[in-house]
PDB file of C-alpha atoms in Angstrom:
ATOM      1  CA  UNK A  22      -0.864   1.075  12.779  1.00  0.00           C
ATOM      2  CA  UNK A  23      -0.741  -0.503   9.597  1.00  0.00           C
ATOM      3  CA  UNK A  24      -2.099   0.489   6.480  1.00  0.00           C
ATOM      4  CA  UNK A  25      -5.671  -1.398   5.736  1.00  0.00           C
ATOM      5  CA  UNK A  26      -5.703  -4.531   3.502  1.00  0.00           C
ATOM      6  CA  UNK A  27      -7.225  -3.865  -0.074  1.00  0.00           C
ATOM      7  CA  UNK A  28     -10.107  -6.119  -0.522  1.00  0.00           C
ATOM      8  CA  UNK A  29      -8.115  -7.676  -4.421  1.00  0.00           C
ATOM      9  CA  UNK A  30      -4.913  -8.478  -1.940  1.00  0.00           C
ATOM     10  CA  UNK A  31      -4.957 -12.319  -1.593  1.00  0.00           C
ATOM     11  CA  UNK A  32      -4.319 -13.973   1.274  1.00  0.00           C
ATOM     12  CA  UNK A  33      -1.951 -17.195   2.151  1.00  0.00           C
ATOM     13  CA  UNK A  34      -0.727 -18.877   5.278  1.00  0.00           C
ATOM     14  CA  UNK A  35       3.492 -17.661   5.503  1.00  0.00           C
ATOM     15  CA  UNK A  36       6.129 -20.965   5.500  1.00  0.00           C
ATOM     16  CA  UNK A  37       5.759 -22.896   8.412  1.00  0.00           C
ATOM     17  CA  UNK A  38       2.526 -22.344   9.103  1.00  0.00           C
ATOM     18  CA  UNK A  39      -0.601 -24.514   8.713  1.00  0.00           C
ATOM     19  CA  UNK A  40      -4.184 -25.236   9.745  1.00  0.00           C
ATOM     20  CA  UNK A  41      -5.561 -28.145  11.106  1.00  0.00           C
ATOM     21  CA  UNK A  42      -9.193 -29.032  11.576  1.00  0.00           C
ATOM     22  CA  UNK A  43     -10.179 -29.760  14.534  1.00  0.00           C
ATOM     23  CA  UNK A  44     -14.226 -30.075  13.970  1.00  0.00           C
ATOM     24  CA  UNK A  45     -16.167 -28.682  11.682  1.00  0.00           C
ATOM     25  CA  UNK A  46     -16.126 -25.256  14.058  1.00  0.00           C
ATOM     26  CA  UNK A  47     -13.111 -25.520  15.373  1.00  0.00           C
ATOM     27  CA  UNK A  48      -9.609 -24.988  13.448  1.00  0.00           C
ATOM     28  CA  UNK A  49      -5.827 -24.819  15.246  1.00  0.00           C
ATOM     29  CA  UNK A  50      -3.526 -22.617  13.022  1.00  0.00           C
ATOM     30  CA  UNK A  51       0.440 -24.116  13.937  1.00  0.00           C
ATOM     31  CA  UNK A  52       2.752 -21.620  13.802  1.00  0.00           C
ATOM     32  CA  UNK A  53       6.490 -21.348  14.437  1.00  0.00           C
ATOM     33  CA  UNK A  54       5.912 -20.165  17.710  1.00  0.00           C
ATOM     34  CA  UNK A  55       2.970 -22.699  18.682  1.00  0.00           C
ATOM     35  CA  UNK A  56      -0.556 -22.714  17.996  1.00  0.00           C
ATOM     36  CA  UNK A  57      -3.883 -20.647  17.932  1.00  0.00           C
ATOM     37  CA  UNK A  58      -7.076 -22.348  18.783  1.00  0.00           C
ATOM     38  CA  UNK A  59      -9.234 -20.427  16.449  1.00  0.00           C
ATOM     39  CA  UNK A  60     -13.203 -21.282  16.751  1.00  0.00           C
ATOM     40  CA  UNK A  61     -16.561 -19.847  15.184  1.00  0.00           C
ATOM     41  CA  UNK A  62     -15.522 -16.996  12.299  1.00  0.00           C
ATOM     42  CA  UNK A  63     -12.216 -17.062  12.663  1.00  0.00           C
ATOM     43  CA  UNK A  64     -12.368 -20.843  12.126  1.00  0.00           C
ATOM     44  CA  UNK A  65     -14.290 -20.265   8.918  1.00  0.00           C
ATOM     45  CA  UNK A  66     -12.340 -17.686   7.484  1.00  0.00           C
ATOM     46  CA  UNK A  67      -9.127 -19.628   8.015  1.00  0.00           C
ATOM     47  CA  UNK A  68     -10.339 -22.755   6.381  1.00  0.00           C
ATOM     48  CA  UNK A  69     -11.169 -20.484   3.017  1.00  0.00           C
ATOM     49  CA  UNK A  70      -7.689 -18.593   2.854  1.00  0.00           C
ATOM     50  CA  UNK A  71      -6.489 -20.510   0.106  1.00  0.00           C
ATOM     51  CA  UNK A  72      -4.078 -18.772  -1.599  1.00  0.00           C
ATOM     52  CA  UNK A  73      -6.337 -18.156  -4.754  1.00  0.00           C
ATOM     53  CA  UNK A  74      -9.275 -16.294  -3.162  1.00  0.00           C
ATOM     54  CA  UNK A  75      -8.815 -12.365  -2.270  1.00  0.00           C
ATOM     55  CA  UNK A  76     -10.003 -11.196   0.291  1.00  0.00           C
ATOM     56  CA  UNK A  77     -13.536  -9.811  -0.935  1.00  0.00           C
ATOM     57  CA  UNK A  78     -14.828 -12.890  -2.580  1.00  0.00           C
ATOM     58  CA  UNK A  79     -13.730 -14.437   1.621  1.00  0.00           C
ATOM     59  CA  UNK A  80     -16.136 -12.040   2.534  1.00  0.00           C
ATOM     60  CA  UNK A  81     -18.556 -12.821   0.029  1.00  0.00           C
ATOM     61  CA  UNK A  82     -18.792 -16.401   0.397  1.00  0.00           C
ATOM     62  CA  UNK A  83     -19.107 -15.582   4.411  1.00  0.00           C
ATOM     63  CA  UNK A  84     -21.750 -13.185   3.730  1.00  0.00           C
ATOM     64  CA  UNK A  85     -23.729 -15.544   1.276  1.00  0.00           C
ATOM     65  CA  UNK A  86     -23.650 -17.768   4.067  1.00  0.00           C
ATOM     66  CA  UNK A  87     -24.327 -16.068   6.718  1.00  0.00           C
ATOM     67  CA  UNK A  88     -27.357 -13.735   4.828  1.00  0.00           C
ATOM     68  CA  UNK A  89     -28.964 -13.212   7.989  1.00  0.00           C
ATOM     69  CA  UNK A  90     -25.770 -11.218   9.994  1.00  0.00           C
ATOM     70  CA  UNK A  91     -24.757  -7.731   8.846  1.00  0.00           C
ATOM     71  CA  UNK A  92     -22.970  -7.905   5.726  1.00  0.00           C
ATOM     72  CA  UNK A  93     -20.903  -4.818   6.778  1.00  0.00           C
ATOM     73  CA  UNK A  94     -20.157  -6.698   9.879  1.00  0.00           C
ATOM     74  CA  UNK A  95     -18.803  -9.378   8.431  1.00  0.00           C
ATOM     75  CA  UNK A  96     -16.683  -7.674   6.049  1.00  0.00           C
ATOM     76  CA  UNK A  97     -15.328  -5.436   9.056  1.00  0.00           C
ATOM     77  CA  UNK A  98     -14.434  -9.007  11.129  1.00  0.00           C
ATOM     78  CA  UNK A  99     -13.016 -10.719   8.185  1.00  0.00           C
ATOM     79  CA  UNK A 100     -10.445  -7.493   7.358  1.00  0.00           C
ATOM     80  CA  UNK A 101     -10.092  -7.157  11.289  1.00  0.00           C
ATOM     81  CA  UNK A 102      -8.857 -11.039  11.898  1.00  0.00           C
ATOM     82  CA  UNK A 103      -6.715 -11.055   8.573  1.00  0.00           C
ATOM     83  CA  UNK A 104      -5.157  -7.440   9.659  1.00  0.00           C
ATOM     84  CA  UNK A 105      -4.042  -9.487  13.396  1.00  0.00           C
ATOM     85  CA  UNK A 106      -2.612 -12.346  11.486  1.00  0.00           C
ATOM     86  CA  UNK A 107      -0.583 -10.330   9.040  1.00  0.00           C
ATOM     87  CA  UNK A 108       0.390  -8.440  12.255  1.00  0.00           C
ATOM     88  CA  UNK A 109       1.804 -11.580  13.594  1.00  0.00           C
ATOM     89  CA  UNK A 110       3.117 -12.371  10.132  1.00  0.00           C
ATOM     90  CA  UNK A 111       1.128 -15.529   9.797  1.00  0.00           C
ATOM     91  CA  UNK A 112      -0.245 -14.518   6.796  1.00  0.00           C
ATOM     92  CA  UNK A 113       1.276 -12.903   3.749  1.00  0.00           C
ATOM     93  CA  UNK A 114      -0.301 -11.082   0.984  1.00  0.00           C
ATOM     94  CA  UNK A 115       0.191 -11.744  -3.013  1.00  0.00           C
ATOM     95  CA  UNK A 116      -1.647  -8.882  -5.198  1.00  0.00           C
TER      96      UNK A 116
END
């Protein structure tokens, strides 16, 4: 297993791959290999990796948002659907 992400790492999409809204819940990410139909959180965290934002203030803004769910939850999904993209190297880390 890999070592976990450190919340300052910031996140970006590796070459060749790229997101496309689908509606306003619904993202595909296009990869080299095909596509992933990503809805609910994993649509929202994928429209806010950026390349400029780590990954704590993704989890921020998602908990602001969401003030009602768990914050620890959502900071445990975020890190969990970030950790099985870099797994698939879809996403690459700048520090």
């Amino acid at each position: 297993m890999s070592e976990p992400i450190a919340d300052t790492r910031i996140p970006r999409l590796a070459v060749g791959c790229r997101v496309r809204t689908v509606s306003p819940d619904e993202a595909m990410l296009l990869v080299p290999e095909g596509a992933l139909r990503l809805k609910g959180a994993a649509s929202e965290i994928i429209g806010l990796i950026d390349g400029q934002r780590s990954v704590e203030a993704i989890t921020i803004e998602l908990q602001q948002k969401h003030a009602t769910t768990d914050a620890s939850q959502i900071a445990a999904e975020v890190k969990q659907f970030l950790e099985k993209l870099h797994a698939r190297s879809v996403l690459l880390y700048k520090d």
